[in-house]
PDB file of C-alpha atoms in Angstrom:
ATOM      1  CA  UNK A   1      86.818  90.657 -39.489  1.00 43.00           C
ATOM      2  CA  UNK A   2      85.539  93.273 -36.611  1.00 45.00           C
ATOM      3  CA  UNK A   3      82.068  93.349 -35.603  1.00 50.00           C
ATOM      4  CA  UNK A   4      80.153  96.654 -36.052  1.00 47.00           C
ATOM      5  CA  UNK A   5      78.311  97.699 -32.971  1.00 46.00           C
ATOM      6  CA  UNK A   6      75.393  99.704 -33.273  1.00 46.00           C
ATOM      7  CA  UNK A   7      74.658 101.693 -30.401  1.00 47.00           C
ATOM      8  CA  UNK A   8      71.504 101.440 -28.892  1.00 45.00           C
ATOM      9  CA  UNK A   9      69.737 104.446 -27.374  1.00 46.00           C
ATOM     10  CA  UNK A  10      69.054 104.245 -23.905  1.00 50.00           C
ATOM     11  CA  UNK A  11      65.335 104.751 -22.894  1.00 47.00           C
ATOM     12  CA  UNK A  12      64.739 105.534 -19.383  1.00 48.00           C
ATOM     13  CA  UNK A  13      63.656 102.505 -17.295  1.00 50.00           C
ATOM     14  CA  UNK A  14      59.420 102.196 -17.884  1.00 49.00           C
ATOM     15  CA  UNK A  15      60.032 104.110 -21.284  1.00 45.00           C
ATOM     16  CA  UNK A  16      58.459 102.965 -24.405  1.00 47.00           C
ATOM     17  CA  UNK A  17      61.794 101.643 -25.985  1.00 58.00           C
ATOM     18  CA  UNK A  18      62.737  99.728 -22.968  1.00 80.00           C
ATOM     19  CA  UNK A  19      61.393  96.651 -24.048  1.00 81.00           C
ATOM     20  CA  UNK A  20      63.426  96.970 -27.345  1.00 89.00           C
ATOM     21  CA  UNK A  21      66.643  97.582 -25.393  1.00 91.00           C
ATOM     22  CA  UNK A  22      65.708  94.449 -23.279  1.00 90.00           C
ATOM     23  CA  UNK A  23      65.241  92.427 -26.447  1.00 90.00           C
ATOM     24  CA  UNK A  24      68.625  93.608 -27.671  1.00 94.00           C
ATOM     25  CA  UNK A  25      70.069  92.552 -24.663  1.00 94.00           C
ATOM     26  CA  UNK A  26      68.729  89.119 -24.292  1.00 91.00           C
ATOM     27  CA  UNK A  27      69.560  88.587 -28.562  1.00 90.00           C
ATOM     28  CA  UNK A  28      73.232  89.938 -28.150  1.00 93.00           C
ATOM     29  CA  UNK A  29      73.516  87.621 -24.789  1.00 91.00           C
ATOM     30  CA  UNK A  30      72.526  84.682 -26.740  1.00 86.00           C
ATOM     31  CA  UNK A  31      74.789  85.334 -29.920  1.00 87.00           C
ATOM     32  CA  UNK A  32      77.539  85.756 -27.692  1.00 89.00           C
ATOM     33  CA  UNK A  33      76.757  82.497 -25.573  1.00 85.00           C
ATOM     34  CA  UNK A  34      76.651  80.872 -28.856  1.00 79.00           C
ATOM     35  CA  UNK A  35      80.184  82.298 -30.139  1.00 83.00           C
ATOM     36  CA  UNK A  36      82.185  82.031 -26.879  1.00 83.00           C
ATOM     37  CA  UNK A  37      80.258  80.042 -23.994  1.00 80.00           C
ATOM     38  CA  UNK A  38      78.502  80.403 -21.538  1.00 82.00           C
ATOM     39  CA  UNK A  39      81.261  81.189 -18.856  1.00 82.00           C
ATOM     40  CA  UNK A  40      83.605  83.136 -21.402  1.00 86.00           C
ATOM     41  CA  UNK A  41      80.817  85.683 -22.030  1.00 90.00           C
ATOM     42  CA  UNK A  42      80.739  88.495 -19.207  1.00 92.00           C
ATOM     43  CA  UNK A  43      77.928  90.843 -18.513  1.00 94.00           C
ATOM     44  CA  UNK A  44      80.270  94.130 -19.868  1.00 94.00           C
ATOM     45  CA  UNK A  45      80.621  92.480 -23.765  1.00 95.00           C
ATOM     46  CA  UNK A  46      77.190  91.855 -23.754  1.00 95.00           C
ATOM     47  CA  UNK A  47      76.706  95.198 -22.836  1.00 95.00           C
ATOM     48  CA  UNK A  48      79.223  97.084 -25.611  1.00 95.00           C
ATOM     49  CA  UNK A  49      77.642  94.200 -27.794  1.00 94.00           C
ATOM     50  CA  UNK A  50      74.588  95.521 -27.151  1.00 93.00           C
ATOM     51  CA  UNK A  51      76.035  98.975 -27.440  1.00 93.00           C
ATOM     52  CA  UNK A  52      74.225  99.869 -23.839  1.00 94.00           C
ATOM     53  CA  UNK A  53      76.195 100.930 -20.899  1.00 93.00           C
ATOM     54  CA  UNK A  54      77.205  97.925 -18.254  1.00 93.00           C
ATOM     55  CA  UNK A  55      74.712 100.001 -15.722  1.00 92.00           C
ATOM     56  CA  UNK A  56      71.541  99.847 -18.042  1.00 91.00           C
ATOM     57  CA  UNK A  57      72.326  96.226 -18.951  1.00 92.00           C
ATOM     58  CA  UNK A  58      72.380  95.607 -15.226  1.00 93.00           C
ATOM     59  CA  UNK A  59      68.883  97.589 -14.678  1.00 92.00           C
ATOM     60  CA  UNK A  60      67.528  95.098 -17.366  1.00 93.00           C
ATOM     61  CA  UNK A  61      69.263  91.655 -16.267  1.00 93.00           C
ATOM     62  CA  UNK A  62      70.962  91.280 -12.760  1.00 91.00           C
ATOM     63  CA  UNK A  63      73.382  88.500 -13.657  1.00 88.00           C
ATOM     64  CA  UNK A  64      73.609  86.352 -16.828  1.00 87.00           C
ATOM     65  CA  UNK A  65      71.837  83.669 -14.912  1.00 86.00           C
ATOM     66  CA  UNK A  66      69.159  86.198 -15.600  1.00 89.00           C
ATOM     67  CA  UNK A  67      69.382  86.152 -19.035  1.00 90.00           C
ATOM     68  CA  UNK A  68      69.224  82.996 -19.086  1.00 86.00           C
ATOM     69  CA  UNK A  69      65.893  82.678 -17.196  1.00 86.00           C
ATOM     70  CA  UNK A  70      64.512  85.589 -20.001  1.00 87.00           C
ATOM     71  CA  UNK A  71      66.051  82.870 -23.178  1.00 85.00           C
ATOM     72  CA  UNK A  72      63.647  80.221 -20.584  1.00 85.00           C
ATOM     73  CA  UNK A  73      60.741  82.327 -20.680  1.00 86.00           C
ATOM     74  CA  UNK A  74      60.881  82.982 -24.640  1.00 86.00           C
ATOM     75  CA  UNK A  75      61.278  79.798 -25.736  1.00 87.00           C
ATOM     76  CA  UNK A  76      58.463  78.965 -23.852  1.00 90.00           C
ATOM     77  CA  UNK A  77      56.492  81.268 -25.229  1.00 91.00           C
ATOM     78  CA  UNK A  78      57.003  80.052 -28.763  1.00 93.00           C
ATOM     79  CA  UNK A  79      56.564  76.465 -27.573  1.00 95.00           C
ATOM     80  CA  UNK A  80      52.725  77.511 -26.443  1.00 95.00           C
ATOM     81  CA  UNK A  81      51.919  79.550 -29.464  1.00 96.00           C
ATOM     82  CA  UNK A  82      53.234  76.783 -32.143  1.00 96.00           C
ATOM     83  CA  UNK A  83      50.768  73.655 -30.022  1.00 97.00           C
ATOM     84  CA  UNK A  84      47.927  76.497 -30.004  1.00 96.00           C
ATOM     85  CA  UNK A  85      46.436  74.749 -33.194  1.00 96.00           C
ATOM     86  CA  UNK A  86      46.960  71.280 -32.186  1.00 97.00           C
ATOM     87  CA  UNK A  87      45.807  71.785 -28.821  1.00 97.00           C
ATOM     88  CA  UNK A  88      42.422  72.862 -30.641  1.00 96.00           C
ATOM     89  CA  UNK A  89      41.676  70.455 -32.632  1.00 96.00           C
ATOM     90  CA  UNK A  90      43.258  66.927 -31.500  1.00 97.00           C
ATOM     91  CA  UNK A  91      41.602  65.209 -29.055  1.00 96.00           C
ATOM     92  CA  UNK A  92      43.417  61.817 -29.275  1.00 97.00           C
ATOM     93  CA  UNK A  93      45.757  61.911 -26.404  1.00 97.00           C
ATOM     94  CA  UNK A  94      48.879  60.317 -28.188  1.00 97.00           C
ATOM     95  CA  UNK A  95      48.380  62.610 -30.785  1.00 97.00           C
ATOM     96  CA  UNK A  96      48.545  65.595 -28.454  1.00 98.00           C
ATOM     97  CA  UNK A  97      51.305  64.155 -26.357  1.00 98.00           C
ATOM     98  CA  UNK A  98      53.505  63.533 -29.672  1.00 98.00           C
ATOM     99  CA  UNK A  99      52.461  67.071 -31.434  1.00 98.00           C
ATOM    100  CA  UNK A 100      53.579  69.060 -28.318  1.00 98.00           C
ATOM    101  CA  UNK A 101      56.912  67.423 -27.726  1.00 98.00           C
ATOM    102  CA  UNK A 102      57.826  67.641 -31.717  1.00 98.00           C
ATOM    103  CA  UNK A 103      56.793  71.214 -31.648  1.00 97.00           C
ATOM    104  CA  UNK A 104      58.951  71.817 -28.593  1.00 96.00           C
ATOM    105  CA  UNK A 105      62.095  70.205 -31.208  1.00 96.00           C
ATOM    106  CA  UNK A 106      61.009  72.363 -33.759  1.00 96.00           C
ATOM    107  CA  UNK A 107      60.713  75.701 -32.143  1.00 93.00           C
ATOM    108  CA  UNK A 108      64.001  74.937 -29.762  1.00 91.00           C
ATOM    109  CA  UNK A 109      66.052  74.017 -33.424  1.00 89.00           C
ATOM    110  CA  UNK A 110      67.763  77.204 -33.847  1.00 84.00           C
ATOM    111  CA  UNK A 111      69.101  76.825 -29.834  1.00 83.00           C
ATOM    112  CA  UNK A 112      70.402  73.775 -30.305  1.00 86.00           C
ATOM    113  CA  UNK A 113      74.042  74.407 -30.704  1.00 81.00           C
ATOM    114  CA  UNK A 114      73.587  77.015 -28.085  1.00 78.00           C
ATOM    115  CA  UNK A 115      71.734  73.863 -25.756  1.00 81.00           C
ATOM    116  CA  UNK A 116      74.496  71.659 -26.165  1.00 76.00           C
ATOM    117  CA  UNK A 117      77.173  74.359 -24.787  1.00 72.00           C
ATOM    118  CA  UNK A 118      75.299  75.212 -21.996  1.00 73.00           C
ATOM    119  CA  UNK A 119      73.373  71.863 -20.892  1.00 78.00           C
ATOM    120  CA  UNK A 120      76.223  71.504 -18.083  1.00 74.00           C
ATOM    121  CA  UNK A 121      75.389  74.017 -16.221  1.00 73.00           C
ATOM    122  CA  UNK A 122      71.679  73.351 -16.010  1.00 77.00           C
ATOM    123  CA  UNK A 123      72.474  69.991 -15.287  1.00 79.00           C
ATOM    124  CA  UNK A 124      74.008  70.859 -11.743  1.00 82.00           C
ATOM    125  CA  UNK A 125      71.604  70.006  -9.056  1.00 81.00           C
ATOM    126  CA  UNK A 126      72.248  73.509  -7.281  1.00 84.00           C
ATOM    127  CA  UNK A 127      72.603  76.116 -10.156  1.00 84.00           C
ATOM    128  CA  UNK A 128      69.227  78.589 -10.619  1.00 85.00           C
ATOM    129  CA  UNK A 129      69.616  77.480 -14.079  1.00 82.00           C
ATOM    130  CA  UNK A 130      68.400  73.829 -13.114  1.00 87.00           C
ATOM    131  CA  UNK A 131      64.471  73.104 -14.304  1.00 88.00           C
ATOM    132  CA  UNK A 132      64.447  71.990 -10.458  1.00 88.00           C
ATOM    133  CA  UNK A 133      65.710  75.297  -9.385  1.00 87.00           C
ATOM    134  CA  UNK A 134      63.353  78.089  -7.271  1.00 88.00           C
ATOM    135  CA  UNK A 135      64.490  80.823 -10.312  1.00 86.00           C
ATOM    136  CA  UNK A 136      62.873  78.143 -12.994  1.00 87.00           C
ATOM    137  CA  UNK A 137      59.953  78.177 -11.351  1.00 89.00           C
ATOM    138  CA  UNK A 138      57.753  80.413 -13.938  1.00 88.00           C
ATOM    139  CA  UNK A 139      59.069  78.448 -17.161  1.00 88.00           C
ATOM    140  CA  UNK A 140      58.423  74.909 -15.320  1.00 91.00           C
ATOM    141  CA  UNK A 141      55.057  76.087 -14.401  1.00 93.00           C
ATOM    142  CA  UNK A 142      54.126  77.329 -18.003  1.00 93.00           C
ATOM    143  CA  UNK A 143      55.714  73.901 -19.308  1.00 94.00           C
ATOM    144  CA  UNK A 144      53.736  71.925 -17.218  1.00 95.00           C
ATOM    145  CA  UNK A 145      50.559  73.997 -18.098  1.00 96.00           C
ATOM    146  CA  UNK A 146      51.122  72.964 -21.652  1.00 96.00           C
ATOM    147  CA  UNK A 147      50.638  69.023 -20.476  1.00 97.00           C
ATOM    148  CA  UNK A 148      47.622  70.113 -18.135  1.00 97.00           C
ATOM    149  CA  UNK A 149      46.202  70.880 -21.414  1.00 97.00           C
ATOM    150  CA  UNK A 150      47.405  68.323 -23.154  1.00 97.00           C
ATOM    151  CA  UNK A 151      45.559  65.990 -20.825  1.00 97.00           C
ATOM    152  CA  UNK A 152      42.206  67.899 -20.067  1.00 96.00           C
ATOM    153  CA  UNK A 153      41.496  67.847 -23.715  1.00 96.00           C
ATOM    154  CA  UNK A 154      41.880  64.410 -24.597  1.00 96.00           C
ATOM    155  CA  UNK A 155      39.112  62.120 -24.592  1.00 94.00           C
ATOM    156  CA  UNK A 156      41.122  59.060 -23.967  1.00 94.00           C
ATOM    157  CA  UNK A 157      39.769  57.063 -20.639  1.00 91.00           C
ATOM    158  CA  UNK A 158      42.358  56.978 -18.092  1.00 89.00           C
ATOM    159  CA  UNK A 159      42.448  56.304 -14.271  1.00 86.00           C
ATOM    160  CA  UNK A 160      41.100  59.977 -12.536  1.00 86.00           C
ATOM    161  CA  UNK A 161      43.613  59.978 -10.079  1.00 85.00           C
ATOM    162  CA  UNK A 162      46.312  59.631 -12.498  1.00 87.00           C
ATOM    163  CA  UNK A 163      44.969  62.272 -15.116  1.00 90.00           C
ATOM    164  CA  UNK A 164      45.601  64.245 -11.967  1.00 89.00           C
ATOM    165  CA  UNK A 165      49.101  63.647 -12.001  1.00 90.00           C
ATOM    166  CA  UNK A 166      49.879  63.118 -15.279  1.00 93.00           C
ATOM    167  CA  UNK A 167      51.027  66.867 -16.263  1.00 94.00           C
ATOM    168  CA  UNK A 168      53.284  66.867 -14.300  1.00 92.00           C
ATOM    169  CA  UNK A 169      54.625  63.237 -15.221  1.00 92.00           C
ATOM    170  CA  UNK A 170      54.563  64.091 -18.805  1.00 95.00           C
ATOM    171  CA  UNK A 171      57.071  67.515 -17.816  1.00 95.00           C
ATOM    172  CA  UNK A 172      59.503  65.141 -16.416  1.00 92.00           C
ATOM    173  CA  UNK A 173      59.107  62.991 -19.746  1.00 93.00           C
ATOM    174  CA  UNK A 174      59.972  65.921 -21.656  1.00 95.00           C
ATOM    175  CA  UNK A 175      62.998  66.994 -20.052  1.00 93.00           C
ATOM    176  CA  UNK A 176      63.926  62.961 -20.712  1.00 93.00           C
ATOM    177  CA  UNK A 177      63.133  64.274 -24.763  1.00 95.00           C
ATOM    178  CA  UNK A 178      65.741  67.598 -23.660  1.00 94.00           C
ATOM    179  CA  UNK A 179      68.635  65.428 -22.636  1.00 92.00           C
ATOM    180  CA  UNK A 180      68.161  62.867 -25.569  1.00 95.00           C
ATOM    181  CA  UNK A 181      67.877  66.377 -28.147  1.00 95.00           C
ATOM    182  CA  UNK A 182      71.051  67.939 -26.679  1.00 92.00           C
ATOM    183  CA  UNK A 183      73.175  64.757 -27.628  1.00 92.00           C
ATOM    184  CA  UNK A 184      71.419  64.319 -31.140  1.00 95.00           C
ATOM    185  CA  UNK A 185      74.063  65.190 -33.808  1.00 93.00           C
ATOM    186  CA  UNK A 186      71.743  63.830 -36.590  1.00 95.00           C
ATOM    187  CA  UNK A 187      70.850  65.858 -39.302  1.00 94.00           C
ATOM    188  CA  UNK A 188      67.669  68.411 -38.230  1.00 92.00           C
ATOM    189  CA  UNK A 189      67.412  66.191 -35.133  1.00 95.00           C
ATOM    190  CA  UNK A 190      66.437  63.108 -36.369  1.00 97.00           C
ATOM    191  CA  UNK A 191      66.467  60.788 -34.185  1.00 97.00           C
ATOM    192  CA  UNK A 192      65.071  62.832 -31.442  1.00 97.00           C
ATOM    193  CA  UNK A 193      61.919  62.918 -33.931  1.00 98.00           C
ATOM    194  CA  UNK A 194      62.149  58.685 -33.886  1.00 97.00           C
ATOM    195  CA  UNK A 195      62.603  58.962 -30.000  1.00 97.00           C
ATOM    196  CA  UNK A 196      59.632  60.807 -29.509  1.00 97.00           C
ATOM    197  CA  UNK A 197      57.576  58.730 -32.130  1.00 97.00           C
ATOM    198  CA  UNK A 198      58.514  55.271 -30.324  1.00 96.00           C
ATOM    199  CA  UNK A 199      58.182  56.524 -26.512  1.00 95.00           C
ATOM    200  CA  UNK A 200      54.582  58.289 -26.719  1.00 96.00           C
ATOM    201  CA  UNK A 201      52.934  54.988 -27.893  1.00 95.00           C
ATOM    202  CA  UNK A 202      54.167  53.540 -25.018  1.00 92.00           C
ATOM    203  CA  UNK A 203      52.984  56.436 -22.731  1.00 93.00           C
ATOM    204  CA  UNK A 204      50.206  55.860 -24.536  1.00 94.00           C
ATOM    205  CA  UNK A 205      49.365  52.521 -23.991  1.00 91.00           C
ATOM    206  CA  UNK A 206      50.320  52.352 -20.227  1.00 89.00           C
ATOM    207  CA  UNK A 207      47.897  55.778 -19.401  1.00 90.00           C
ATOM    208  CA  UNK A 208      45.371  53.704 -21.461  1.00 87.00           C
ATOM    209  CA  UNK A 209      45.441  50.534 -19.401  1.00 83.00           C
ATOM    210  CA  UNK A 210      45.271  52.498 -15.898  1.00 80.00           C
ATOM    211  CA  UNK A 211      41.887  52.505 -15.744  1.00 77.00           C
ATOM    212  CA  UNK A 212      41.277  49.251 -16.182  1.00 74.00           C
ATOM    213  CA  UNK A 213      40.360  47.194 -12.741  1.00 73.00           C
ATOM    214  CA  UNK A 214      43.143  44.324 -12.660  1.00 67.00           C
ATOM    215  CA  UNK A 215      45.324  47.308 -13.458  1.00 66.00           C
ATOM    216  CA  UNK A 216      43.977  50.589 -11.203  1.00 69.00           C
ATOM    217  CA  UNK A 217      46.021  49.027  -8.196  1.00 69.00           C
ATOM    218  CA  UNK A 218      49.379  49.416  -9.927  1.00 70.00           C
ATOM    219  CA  UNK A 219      48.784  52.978 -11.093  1.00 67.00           C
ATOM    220  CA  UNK A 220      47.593  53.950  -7.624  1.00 72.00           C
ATOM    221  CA  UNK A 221      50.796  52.174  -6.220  1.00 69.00           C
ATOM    222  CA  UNK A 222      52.996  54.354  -8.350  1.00 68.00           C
ATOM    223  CA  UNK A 223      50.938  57.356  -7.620  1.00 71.00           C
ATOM    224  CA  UNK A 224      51.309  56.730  -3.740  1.00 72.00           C
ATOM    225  CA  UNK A 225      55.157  56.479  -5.449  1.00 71.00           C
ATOM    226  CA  UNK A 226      55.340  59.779  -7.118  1.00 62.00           C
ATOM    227  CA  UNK A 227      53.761  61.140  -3.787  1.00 67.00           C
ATOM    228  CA  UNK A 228      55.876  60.129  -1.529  1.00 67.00           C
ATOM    229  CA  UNK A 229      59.691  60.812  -3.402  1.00 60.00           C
ATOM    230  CA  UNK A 230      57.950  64.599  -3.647  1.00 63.00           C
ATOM    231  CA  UNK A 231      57.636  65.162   0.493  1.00 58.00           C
TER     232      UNK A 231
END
């Protein structure tokens, strides 16, 4: 069966309706990822998709790596505004860390089969897609806000030099909870759930013990670590 394209008037760059064309965009670039894959999907059938000309969807997106980067940036959004709640009223620090990474499953659900197709490519070391990557830069930040929060409002004692660093610790946790979510086949991501609920109490325990003396000396030693694999 054919696909009916609507075609979407095209408001002059700055116009009020240019932010609805760049929403069409970015939800016609994702169907079609979906459908076909990543690589099979060209910037001109997202754009008769779209039912914009190739031109405007270039004004909008430079490159599908683009696109990708706006599908970043949303999803992060909704990540921030579902742990808004949570982030308000828990003060337990495992309850934080494990509310924030099962809200990430739960908002990221409907992207999963789209995840799975495209995981490859953010997986190279040297594509802008990468979390590592200069282009990621925004999303990682905003992630990694999420755990600054995540520890600043806990009232758990913890070594001070490694509440420092333990935002950005938790980040690289998380992506360990991406890459275990993208391979979960289980039915509304079950054992991703279990993954997260047996790996935070151990997080848990370990942040717990750093501030205690016979134990500050090991946490410093993998802060010096974490220090020096970053220069």
């Amino acid at each position: 069966m054919s696909r009916t394209v609507t075609k979407v008037a095209e408001p002059s760059p700055g116009s009020r309706g240019s932010d609805r064309t760049r929403e069409v965009i970015v939800e016609t670039a994702l169907r079609l990822f979906r459908e076909r894959g990543y690589e099979a999907t060209t910037m001109r059938a997202i754009a008769a998709e779209a039912g914009v000309s190739v031109g405007n969807a270039y004004y909008y997106f430079a490159s599908k790596e683009a696109l990708i980067q706006a599908y970043y940036d949303r999803a992060q959004a909704e990540h921030e505004a579902a742990c808004e709640e949570l982030l308000a009223t828990e003060r337990s620090f495992a309850a934080r860390l494990g509310g924030v990474l099962r809200e990430w499953v739960r908002v990221s659900e409907p992207y999963h089969e789209f995840a799975v197709k495209f995981f490859k490519h953010a997986a190279e070391p040297s594509n802008p897609l990468s979390p590592f990557s200069a282009e990621s830069s925004p999303a990682r930040d905003s992630s990694i806000a999420i755990y600054q929060k995540v520890v600043d409002g806990s009232t758990d004692r913890m070594d001070a030099d490694l509440r420092a660093e333990l935002p950005e610790l938790l980040w690289l946790m998380s992506l360990g909870v991406v890459l275990f979510w993208v391979h979960d086949t289980s039915e509304g991501c079950h054992r991703t759930y279990r993954f997260i609920e047996l790996t935070v109490p151990l997080v848990d325990r370990l942040v717990g013990l750093s501030h205690l003396p016979g134990l500050r000396g090991v946490a410093r030693d993998f802060i010096a670590g974490v220090h020096e694999l970053r220069s």
